[in-house]
mmCIF file of C-alpha atoms in Angstrom:
data_model
loop_
_atom_site.group_PDB
_atom_site.id
_atom_site.type_symbol
_atom_site.label_atom_id
_atom_site.label_comp_id
_atom_site.label_asym_id
_atom_site.label_seq_id
_atom_site.Cartn_x
_atom_site.Cartn_y
_atom_site.Cartn_z
ATOM 1 C CA UNK A 1 38.122 -37.676 -6.141
ATOM 2 C CA UNK A 2 35.225 -36.406 -8.247
ATOM 3 C CA UNK A 3 35.567 -33.120 -10.033
ATOM 4 C CA UNK A 4 32.637 -31.707 -12.007
ATOM 5 C CA UNK A 5 33.319 -28.469 -13.835
ATOM 6 C CA UNK A 6 30.254 -26.794 -15.339
ATOM 7 C CA UNK A 7 31.973 -23.518 -16.149
ATOM 8 C CA UNK A 8 31.974 -22.535 -19.767
ATOM 9 C CA UNK A 9 33.782 -19.434 -20.939
ATOM 10 C CA UNK A 10 31.308 -18.850 -23.755
ATOM 11 C CA UNK A 11 28.405 -18.965 -21.275
ATOM 12 C CA UNK A 12 30.174 -16.520 -18.961
ATOM 13 C CA UNK A 13 30.972 -14.174 -21.844
ATOM 14 C CA UNK A 14 27.301 -14.178 -22.885
ATOM 15 C CA UNK A 15 26.215 -13.480 -19.295
ATOM 16 C CA UNK A 16 28.632 -10.569 -18.919
ATOM 17 C CA UNK A 17 27.452 -9.049 -22.186
ATOM 18 C CA UNK A 18 23.790 -9.514 -21.209
ATOM 19 C CA UNK A 19 24.291 -7.733 -17.884
ATOM 20 C CA UNK A 20 26.238 -4.967 -19.598
ATOM 21 C CA UNK A 21 23.337 -4.379 -22.015
ATOM 22 C CA UNK A 22 20.734 -4.234 -19.244
ATOM 23 C CA UNK A 23 22.881 -1.907 -17.135
ATOM 24 C CA UNK A 24 23.608 0.266 -20.172
ATOM 25 C CA UNK A 25 19.857 0.749 -20.603
ATOM 26 C CA UNK A 26 19.684 2.177 -17.080
ATOM 27 C CA UNK A 27 22.807 4.262 -17.583
ATOM 28 C CA UNK A 28 21.495 6.022 -20.682
ATOM 29 C CA UNK A 29 18.002 6.576 -19.289
ATOM 30 C CA UNK A 30 17.381 9.821 -17.423
ATOM 31 C CA UNK A 31 15.479 9.682 -14.147
ATOM 32 C CA UNK A 32 11.731 10.139 -14.392
ATOM 33 C CA UNK A 33 10.262 13.547 -13.597
ATOM 34 C CA UNK A 34 8.531 14.594 -10.377
ATOM 35 C CA UNK A 35 5.664 16.748 -11.628
ATOM 36 C CA UNK A 36 3.814 19.225 -9.344
ATOM 37 C CA UNK A 37 0.048 18.762 -9.564
ATOM 38 C CA UNK A 38 -2.128 21.855 -8.973
ATOM 39 C CA UNK A 39 -4.387 21.762 -5.905
ATOM 40 C CA UNK A 40 -5.929 25.241 -5.592
ATOM 41 C CA UNK A 41 -8.761 23.929 -3.421
ATOM 42 C CA UNK A 42 -6.398 22.305 -0.923
ATOM 43 C CA UNK A 43 -3.887 24.982 0.118
ATOM 44 C CA UNK A 44 -0.983 23.899 2.272
ATOM 45 C CA UNK A 45 -0.685 20.495 0.599
ATOM 46 C CA UNK A 46 1.711 20.003 -2.319
ATOM 47 C CA UNK A 47 0.936 17.026 -4.551
ATOM 48 C CA UNK A 48 3.506 15.512 -6.927
ATOM 49 C CA UNK A 49 3.264 12.854 -9.617
ATOM 50 C CA UNK A 50 6.326 10.677 -10.215
ATOM 51 C CA UNK A 51 5.965 10.315 -13.992
ATOM 52 C CA UNK A 52 6.968 6.721 -14.719
ATOM 53 C CA UNK A 53 5.502 6.885 -18.230
ATOM 54 C CA UNK A 54 8.756 8.425 -19.476
ATOM 55 C CA UNK A 55 10.678 5.147 -19.217
ATOM 56 C CA UNK A 56 11.683 3.632 -22.597
ATOM 57 C CA UNK A 57 8.761 1.189 -22.435
ATOM 58 C CA UNK A 58 6.309 3.756 -21.123
ATOM 59 C CA UNK A 59 5.459 2.598 -17.613
ATOM 60 C CA UNK A 60 6.495 2.033 -14.017
ATOM 61 C CA UNK A 61 7.068 -1.625 -14.897
ATOM 62 C CA UNK A 62 10.277 -0.804 -16.774
ATOM 63 C CA UNK A 63 12.060 -0.615 -13.404
ATOM 64 C CA UNK A 64 10.647 -3.978 -12.347
ATOM 65 C CA UNK A 65 11.472 -5.696 -15.631
ATOM 66 C CA UNK A 66 15.085 -4.515 -15.466
ATOM 67 C CA UNK A 67 15.395 -5.774 -11.887
ATOM 68 C CA UNK A 68 13.799 -9.140 -12.708
ATOM 69 C CA UNK A 69 16.155 -9.731 -15.620
ATOM 70 C CA UNK A 70 19.220 -8.810 -13.571
ATOM 71 C CA UNK A 71 18.003 -11.078 -10.751
ATOM 72 C CA UNK A 72 17.487 -14.004 -13.110
ATOM 73 C CA UNK A 73 20.795 -13.456 -14.917
ATOM 74 C CA UNK A 74 22.837 -13.177 -11.728
ATOM 75 C CA UNK A 75 21.145 -16.220 -10.192
ATOM 76 C CA UNK A 76 21.906 -18.403 -13.196
ATOM 77 C CA UNK A 77 18.265 -18.723 -14.243
ATOM 78 C CA UNK A 78 18.615 -17.230 -17.727
ATOM 79 C CA UNK A 79 21.279 -18.202 -20.243
ATOM 80 C CA UNK A 80 21.774 -17.736 -23.950
ATOM 81 C CA UNK A 81 18.708 -18.987 -25.821
ATOM 82 C CA UNK A 82 16.450 -19.295 -22.744
ATOM 83 C CA UNK A 83 12.758 -18.743 -23.445
ATOM 84 C CA UNK A 84 11.522 -16.148 -20.965
ATOM 85 C CA UNK A 85 7.903 -16.322 -19.776
ATOM 86 C CA UNK A 86 5.760 -14.057 -17.606
ATOM 87 C CA UNK A 87 2.224 -13.904 -16.239
ATOM 88 C CA UNK A 88 1.140 -10.295 -16.708
ATOM 89 C CA UNK A 89 -1.838 -8.035 -17.246
ATOM 90 C CA UNK A 90 0.176 -6.104 -19.807
ATOM 91 C CA UNK A 91 2.644 -3.382 -18.846
ATOM 92 C CA UNK A 92 5.189 -5.677 -17.155
ATOM 93 C CA UNK A 93 5.125 -7.882 -20.232
ATOM 94 C CA UNK A 94 5.708 -4.891 -22.525
ATOM 95 C CA UNK A 95 8.839 -3.985 -20.548
ATOM 96 C CA UNK A 96 10.040 -7.587 -20.274
ATOM 97 C CA UNK A 97 9.592 -8.116 -24.018
ATOM 98 C CA UNK A 98 11.845 -5.082 -24.540
ATOM 99 C CA UNK A 99 14.628 -6.567 -22.400
ATOM 100 C CA UNK A 100 14.207 -10.039 -23.909
ATOM 101 C CA UNK A 101 14.621 -8.619 -27.396
ATOM 102 C CA UNK A 102 17.663 -6.659 -26.192
ATOM 103 C CA UNK A 103 19.231 -9.976 -25.149
ATOM 104 C CA UNK A 104 18.048 -11.961 -28.174
ATOM 105 C CA UNK A 105 15.744 -14.189 -26.088
ATOM 106 C CA UNK A 106 12.278 -15.527 -26.993
ATOM 107 C CA UNK A 107 9.526 -14.055 -24.796
ATOM 108 C CA UNK A 108 5.984 -15.260 -24.065
ATOM 109 C CA UNK A 109 3.449 -13.240 -22.066
ATOM 110 C CA UNK A 110 0.575 -15.155 -20.459
ATOM 111 C CA UNK A 111 -2.273 -12.677 -20.079
ATOM 112 C CA UNK A 112 -6.024 -12.513 -19.498
ATOM 113 C CA UNK A 113 -7.966 -12.281 -22.735
ATOM 114 C CA UNK A 114 -9.409 -8.992 -21.433
ATOM 115 C CA UNK A 115 -6.017 -7.241 -21.682
ATOM 116 C CA UNK A 116 -6.259 -4.106 -23.831
ATOM 117 C CA UNK A 117 -5.527 -4.529 -27.535
ATOM 118 C CA UNK A 118 -3.092 -1.631 -27.294
ATOM 119 C CA UNK A 119 -0.914 -3.468 -24.745
ATOM 120 C CA UNK A 120 -0.964 -6.671 -26.802
ATOM 121 C CA UNK A 121 0.226 -4.671 -29.810
ATOM 122 C CA UNK A 122 3.064 -3.148 -27.752
ATOM 123 C CA UNK A 123 4.264 -6.594 -26.619
ATOM 124 C CA UNK A 124 4.182 -7.902 -30.163
ATOM 125 C CA UNK A 125 6.009 -4.803 -31.401
ATOM 126 C CA UNK A 126 8.836 -5.683 -29.002
ATOM 127 C CA UNK A 127 9.008 -9.177 -30.496
ATOM 128 C CA UNK A 128 7.063 -10.968 -27.751
ATOM 129 C CA UNK A 129 4.300 -13.527 -28.165
ATOM 130 C CA UNK A 130 1.010 -13.262 -26.270
ATOM 131 C CA UNK A 131 -0.664 -16.371 -24.851
ATOM 132 C CA UNK A 132 -4.199 -15.328 -23.856
ATOM 133 C CA UNK A 133 -6.291 -17.191 -21.268
ATOM 134 C CA UNK A 134 -9.971 -16.894 -20.419
ATOM 135 C CA UNK A 135 -9.546 -17.327 -16.655
ATOM 136 C CA UNK A 136 -7.325 -14.574 -15.187
ATOM 137 C CA UNK A 137 -6.630 -16.782 -12.173
ATOM 138 C CA UNK A 138 -4.950 -19.403 -14.368
ATOM 139 C CA UNK A 139 -2.092 -17.189 -15.590
ATOM 140 C CA UNK A 140 0.334 -18.455 -12.931
ATOM 141 C CA UNK A 141 -0.110 -22.141 -13.699
ATOM 142 C CA UNK A 142 -0.134 -21.619 -17.460
ATOM 143 C CA UNK A 143 3.079 -19.575 -17.307
ATOM 144 C CA UNK A 144 4.799 -22.199 -15.150
ATOM 145 C CA UNK A 145 3.603 -24.966 -17.499
ATOM 146 C CA UNK A 146 4.910 -23.147 -20.572
ATOM 147 C CA UNK A 147 8.278 -22.661 -18.865
ATOM 148 C CA UNK A 148 8.453 -26.403 -18.131
ATOM 149 C CA UNK A 149 7.416 -27.336 -21.665
ATOM 150 C CA UNK A 150 9.974 -25.044 -23.323
ATOM 151 C CA UNK A 151 12.792 -25.529 -20.828
ATOM 152 C CA UNK A 152 12.494 -21.796 -20.246
ATOM 153 C CA UNK A 153 12.375 -19.513 -17.226
ATOM 154 C CA UNK A 154 9.208 -18.124 -15.621
ATOM 155 C CA UNK A 155 10.188 -14.677 -14.311
ATOM 156 C CA UNK A 156 7.242 -14.727 -11.835
ATOM 157 C CA UNK A 157 6.964 -11.025 -11.052
ATOM 158 C CA UNK A 158 4.413 -11.730 -8.314
ATOM 159 C CA UNK A 159 6.944 -13.678 -6.268
ATOM 160 C CA UNK A 160 10.205 -11.927 -7.089
ATOM 161 C CA UNK A 161 9.225 -8.245 -7.320
ATOM 162 C CA UNK A 162 9.971 -7.582 -3.633
ATOM 163 C CA UNK A 163 13.378 -9.265 -3.669
ATOM 164 C CA UNK A 164 14.716 -8.305 -7.110
ATOM 165 C CA UNK A 165 14.909 -4.570 -6.277
ATOM 166 C CA UNK A 166 17.442 -3.163 -3.818
ATOM 167 C CA UNK A 167 15.140 -1.414 -1.327
ATOM 168 C CA UNK A 168 18.059 0.226 0.496
ATOM 169 C CA UNK A 169 18.732 2.563 -2.398
ATOM 170 C CA UNK A 170 20.823 2.102 -5.561
ATOM 171 C CA UNK A 171 18.643 4.630 -7.390
ATOM 172 C CA UNK A 172 15.391 2.837 -6.653
ATOM 173 C CA UNK A 173 12.143 4.769 -6.982
ATOM 174 C CA UNK A 174 12.018 5.744 -3.287
ATOM 175 C CA UNK A 175 15.536 7.166 -3.241
ATOM 176 C CA UNK A 176 14.768 9.073 -6.431
ATOM 177 C CA UNK A 177 11.636 10.638 -4.914
ATOM 178 C CA UNK A 178 13.504 11.957 -1.885
ATOM 179 C CA UNK A 179 16.382 13.342 -3.957
ATOM 180 C CA UNK A 180 13.961 15.173 -6.253
ATOM 181 C CA UNK A 181 12.012 16.629 -3.316
ATOM 182 C CA UNK A 182 15.118 17.936 -1.549
ATOM 183 C CA UNK A 183 14.628 21.579 -2.624
ATOM 184 C CA UNK A 184 10.828 21.681 -2.240
ATOM 185 C CA UNK A 185 9.112 23.448 0.653
ATOM 186 C CA UNK A 186 8.116 20.085 2.165
ATOM 187 C CA UNK A 187 11.112 17.874 1.243
ATOM 188 C CA UNK A 188 9.992 14.924 3.387
ATOM 189 C CA UNK A 189 6.523 13.931 2.169
ATOM 190 C CA UNK A 190 3.765 13.256 4.659
ATOM 191 C CA UNK A 191 2.469 10.413 2.472
ATOM 192 C CA UNK A 192 3.489 8.349 -0.536
ATOM 193 C CA UNK A 193 0.477 6.784 -2.248
ATOM 194 C CA UNK A 194 0.785 3.747 -4.551
ATOM 195 C CA UNK A 195 -1.314 0.896 -5.865
ATOM 196 C CA UNK A 196 -0.421 -2.781 -5.570
ATOM 197 C CA UNK A 197 -0.198 -5.237 -8.446
ATOM 198 C CA UNK A 198 2.710 -7.445 -7.523
ATOM 199 C CA UNK A 199 3.217 -5.477 -4.290
ATOM 200 C CA UNK A 200 6.829 -4.845 -5.244
ATOM 201 C CA UNK A 201 6.611 -1.042 -5.396
ATOM 202 C CA UNK A 202 4.931 -0.722 -2.003
ATOM 203 C CA UNK A 203 7.458 -3.188 -0.538
ATOM 204 C CA UNK A 204 10.410 -1.217 -1.910
ATOM 205 C CA UNK A 205 9.089 2.163 -0.765
ATOM 206 C CA UNK A 206 7.898 0.932 2.632
ATOM 207 C CA UNK A 207 11.235 -0.726 3.419
ATOM 208 C CA UNK A 208 13.177 2.335 2.268
ATOM 209 C CA UNK A 209 11.119 4.647 4.506
ATOM 210 C CA UNK A 210 11.944 2.515 7.526
ATOM 211 C CA UNK A 211 15.587 2.016 6.586
ATOM 212 C CA UNK A 212 16.122 5.776 6.176
ATOM 213 C CA UNK A 213 14.027 6.527 9.292
ATOM 214 C CA UNK A 214 11.694 8.923 7.489
ATOM 215 C CA UNK A 215 8.443 10.073 9.070
ATOM 216 C CA UNK A 216 6.703 9.553 5.715
ATOM 217 C CA UNK A 217 3.775 7.143 5.775
ATOM 218 C CA UNK A 218 2.852 4.734 3.006
ATOM 219 C CA UNK A 219 -0.721 4.430 1.727
ATOM 220 C CA UNK A 220 -1.799 1.699 -0.684
ATOM 221 C CA UNK A 221 -4.911 2.171 -2.821
ATOM 222 C CA UNK A 222 -6.794 -0.878 -4.026
ATOM 223 C CA UNK A 223 -9.484 -1.268 -6.737
ATOM 224 C CA UNK A 224 -12.750 -3.175 -6.555
ATOM 225 C CA UNK A 225 -12.662 -6.956 -6.023
ATOM 226 C CA UNK A 226 -8.973 -7.066 -5.137
ATOM 227 C CA UNK A 227 -7.797 -9.346 -2.327
ATOM 228 C CA UNK A 228 -5.141 -6.960 -0.992
ATOM 229 C CA UNK A 229 -7.369 -4.623 1.051
ATOM 230 C CA UNK A 230 -9.499 -7.212 2.903
ATOM 231 C CA UNK A 231 -6.379 -9.272 3.572
ATOM 232 C CA UNK A 232 -4.587 -6.254 5.067
ATOM 233 C CA UNK A 233 -7.648 -5.118 7.029
ATOM 234 C CA UNK A 234 -8.327 -8.543 8.519
ATOM 235 C CA UNK A 235 -4.703 -9.714 8.739
ATOM 236 C CA UNK A 236 -5.656 -12.756 6.670
ATOM 237 C CA UNK A 237 -3.279 -13.699 3.832
ATOM 238 C CA UNK A 238 -5.681 -16.364 2.611
ATOM 239 C CA UNK A 239 -8.326 -13.904 1.393
ATOM 240 C CA UNK A 240 -9.274 -14.212 -2.277
ATOM 241 C CA UNK A 241 -10.966 -11.747 -4.596
ATOM 242 C CA UNK A 242 -11.810 -11.396 -8.250
ATOM 243 C CA UNK A 243 -10.170 -10.042 -11.384
ATOM 244 C CA UNK A 244 -9.461 -6.316 -11.497
ATOM 245 C CA UNK A 245 -10.751 -3.995 -14.192
ATOM 246 C CA UNK A 246 -7.968 -1.525 -13.360
ATOM 247 C CA UNK A 247 -5.063 -2.983 -15.313
ATOM 248 C CA UNK A 248 -1.799 -3.248 -13.417
ATOM 249 C CA UNK A 249 -3.195 -3.167 -9.882
ATOM 250 C CA UNK A 250 -5.487 -5.327 -7.775
ATOM 251 C CA UNK A 251 -5.217 -9.112 -7.675
ATOM 252 C CA UNK A 252 -7.554 -12.075 -7.038
ATOM 253 C CA UNK A 253 -5.079 -13.394 -4.456
ATOM 254 C CA UNK A 254 -2.530 -11.855 -2.085
ATOM 255 C CA UNK A 255 0.722 -12.025 -4.013
ATOM 256 C CA UNK A 256 3.933 -13.179 -2.289
ATOM 257 C CA UNK A 257 5.608 -9.810 -2.982
ATOM 258 C CA UNK A 258 2.964 -7.836 -1.057
ATOM 259 C CA UNK A 259 4.354 -7.029 2.403
ATOM 260 C CA UNK A 260 1.475 -5.847 4.627
ATOM 261 C CA UNK A 261 3.774 -4.910 7.498
ATOM 262 C CA UNK A 262 5.265 -1.923 5.638
ATOM 263 C CA UNK A 263 1.872 -0.406 4.767
ATOM 264 C CA UNK A 264 0.460 2.304 7.081
ATOM 265 C CA UNK A 265 -2.931 2.855 5.472
ATOM 266 C CA UNK A 266 -5.088 1.301 2.776
ATOM 267 C CA UNK A 267 -8.011 2.762 0.851
ATOM 268 C CA UNK A 268 -10.437 1.061 -1.500
ATOM 269 C CA UNK A 269 -11.283 3.000 -4.662
ATOM 270 C CA UNK A 270 -14.341 2.252 -6.832
ATOM 271 C CA UNK A 271 -13.405 1.533 -10.437
ATOM 272 C CA UNK A 272 -15.754 4.306 -11.574
ATOM 273 C CA UNK A 273 -13.875 6.768 -9.352
ATOM 274 C CA UNK A 274 -10.517 5.753 -10.840
ATOM 275 C CA UNK A 275 -11.793 6.239 -14.384
ATOM 276 C CA UNK A 276 -13.661 9.457 -13.566
ATOM 277 C CA UNK A 277 -10.408 10.792 -12.134
ATOM 278 C CA UNK A 278 -8.379 10.207 -15.286
ATOM 279 C CA UNK A 279 -11.119 11.844 -17.349
ATOM 280 C CA UNK A 280 -11.163 14.839 -14.983
ATOM 281 C CA UNK A 281 -7.400 15.374 -14.852
ATOM 282 C CA UNK A 282 -6.816 15.081 -18.599
ATOM 283 C CA UNK A 283 -7.377 18.823 -19.225
ATOM 284 C CA UNK A 284 -5.260 19.698 -16.173
ATOM 285 C CA UNK A 285 -2.311 17.563 -17.246
ATOM 286 C CA UNK A 286 -2.756 18.142 -20.972
ATOM 287 C CA UNK A 287 -2.513 14.405 -21.566
ATOM 288 C CA UNK A 288 -4.205 11.090 -20.879
ATOM 289 C CA UNK A 289 -3.053 8.701 -18.163
ATOM 290 C CA UNK A 290 -3.973 5.116 -17.304
ATOM 291 C CA UNK A 291 -6.621 4.119 -14.772
ATOM 292 C CA UNK A 292 -4.133 2.925 -12.129
ATOM 293 C CA UNK A 293 -2.927 6.540 -12.025
ATOM 294 C CA UNK A 294 -6.551 7.519 -11.459
ATOM 295 C CA UNK A 295 -6.716 5.134 -8.499
ATOM 296 C CA UNK A 296 -3.530 6.674 -7.088
ATOM 297 C CA UNK A 297 -4.791 10.218 -7.559
ATOM 298 C CA UNK A 298 -8.216 9.523 -6.029
ATOM 299 C CA UNK A 299 -6.515 8.214 -2.897
ATOM 300 C CA UNK A 300 -3.963 11.048 -2.820
ATOM 301 C CA UNK A 301 -6.684 13.696 -3.189
ATOM 302 C CA UNK A 302 -8.706 12.259 -0.314
ATOM 303 C CA UNK A 303 -5.632 12.087 1.922
ATOM 304 C CA UNK A 304 -4.844 15.698 0.971
ATOM 305 C CA UNK A 305 -8.389 16.732 1.908
ATOM 306 C CA UNK A 306 -8.085 14.981 5.272
ATOM 307 C CA UNK A 307 -4.786 16.782 5.923
ATOM 308 C CA UNK A 308 -6.370 20.167 5.207
ATOM 309 C CA UNK A 309 -9.350 19.333 7.433
ATOM 310 C CA UNK A 310 -6.924 18.490 10.245
ATOM 311 C CA UNK A 311 -4.980 21.732 9.752
ATOM 312 C CA UNK A 312 -1.889 19.916 8.460
ATOM 313 C CA UNK A 313 0.554 21.145 5.826
ATOM 314 C CA UNK A 314 2.879 18.900 3.853
ATOM 315 C CA UNK A 315 3.489 17.094 0.609
ATOM 316 C CA UNK A 316 2.135 13.924 -0.982
ATOM 317 C CA UNK A 317 3.759 11.911 -3.758
ATOM 318 C CA UNK A 318 1.982 9.418 -5.969
ATOM 319 C CA UNK A 319 2.780 7.701 -9.250
ATOM 320 C CA UNK A 320 1.802 8.384 -12.833
ATOM 321 C CA UNK A 321 2.117 4.755 -13.884
ATOM 322 C CA UNK A 322 1.581 4.871 -17.642
ATOM 323 C CA UNK A 323 -0.030 6.815 -20.435
ATOM 324 C CA UNK A 324 -3.675 6.676 -21.406
ATOM 325 C CA UNK A 325 -2.968 5.866 -25.045
ATOM 326 C CA UNK A 326 -2.790 2.212 -23.972
ATOM 327 C CA UNK A 327 -6.466 2.332 -22.982
ATOM 328 C CA UNK A 328 -8.166 4.187 -25.825
ATOM 329 C CA UNK A 329 -10.460 1.208 -26.350
ATOM 330 C CA UNK A 330 -11.399 0.784 -22.687
ATOM 331 C CA UNK A 331 -11.240 3.557 -20.069
ATOM 332 C CA UNK A 332 -11.614 6.356 -22.635
ATOM 333 C CA UNK A 333 -14.344 4.579 -24.599
ATOM 334 C CA UNK A 334 -17.901 5.365 -23.469
ATOM 335 C CA UNK A 335 -19.256 2.233 -25.146
ATOM 336 C CA UNK A 336 -16.835 0.068 -23.130
ATOM 337 C CA UNK A 337 -17.876 1.803 -19.912
ATOM 338 C CA UNK A 338 -21.550 1.212 -20.694
ATOM 339 C CA UNK A 339 -20.896 -2.471 -21.429
ATOM 340 C CA UNK A 340 -19.115 -2.762 -18.066
ATOM 341 C CA UNK A 341 -21.950 -0.979 -16.250
ATOM 342 C CA UNK A 342 -19.605 1.782 -15.065
ATOM 343 C CA UNK A 343 -21.250 5.146 -14.303
ATOM 344 C CA UNK A 344 -18.824 8.026 -13.762
ATOM 345 C CA UNK A 345 -21.437 10.617 -12.824
ATOM 346 C CA UNK A 346 -21.627 9.946 -9.054
ATOM 347 C CA UNK A 347 -17.927 10.827 -8.670
ATOM 348 C CA UNK A 348 -17.707 13.928 -10.850
ATOM 349 C CA UNK A 349 -18.928 16.460 -8.302
ATOM 350 C CA UNK A 350 -16.532 15.198 -5.609
ATOM 351 C CA UNK A 351 -13.651 15.361 -8.085
ATOM 352 C CA UNK A 352 -14.519 18.895 -9.166
ATOM 353 C CA UNK A 353 -14.479 20.000 -5.513
ATOM 354 C CA UNK A 354 -11.175 18.256 -4.783
ATOM 355 C CA UNK A 355 -9.522 19.533 -7.960
ATOM 356 C CA UNK A 356 -10.893 23.053 -7.623
ATOM 357 C CA UNK A 357 -12.608 22.875 -11.032
ATOM 358 C CA UNK A 358 -16.207 23.239 -9.819
ATOM 359 C CA UNK A 359 -17.957 26.185 -11.476
#
């Protein structure tokens, strides 16, 4: 008889303590706010922003990072001393660096060289190391290679985002939205509008809507060059695109976590429209937000306008993904816009009409 025992009490003790620390982070963190957004020009439609910037690491990706670490810990993929590696455009890596430091683990973020300096500084502040690459499409292979070389674990958010989060509930973002809307005049939203980076958020929300049998429809907004929209439109998962200038959303390939079958509607949003939107809403919100929030808002505003034109009342929820302080050197810098050939002017009049700020 052969008997191989790989159990080690010290390993199990470390694992239990690691999970306790990650769960304690969730336990001491209040839920994010659902903020009403004024729409005087579109009466009958209530728009809300789920403010994910209030997480400890400042973005929607805090939820994902927590789920990815718990998934890896409970599947035996991370142990004491494991080097943790991720391919990321920035915000996911900031959040993952936070959890890695919490657990005393080395962390390496593989990112495009175009990632904002502010995000790189945030990762390094959390104790992570940034490995920059010139070709954004190479981040997957480089991350996997680094994991092999170090004997570490590649978290691979683009594959595991849709399976690491419990879409049935357990205080996921969808369940939170519906609980916070329960006393509003339209407690079941007509639409929830999100962008897709990994596809994990749209997968979680879309599955939850079906599981709970809500009439709410899910719209996904997609920036220029991204592969998600043409793939969804043409039902072709092999479509490829280019790198996205809207950090956090849009991908050059259709990621494994993107589930097209749970999406009811998709809209493409010009990069200039996303950035014009965050410039236009800054005085309304009293703060700066990132460009992926601008993409979300542009789509939500156009859906709201179509509801009003059709004589429909209801509510729309979208996400405030992160704060604009991470993009002072890009989206809020006129010199950067000029270098990118981005002209905001064509979208300003439409935004003023939608926001009710036209003079």
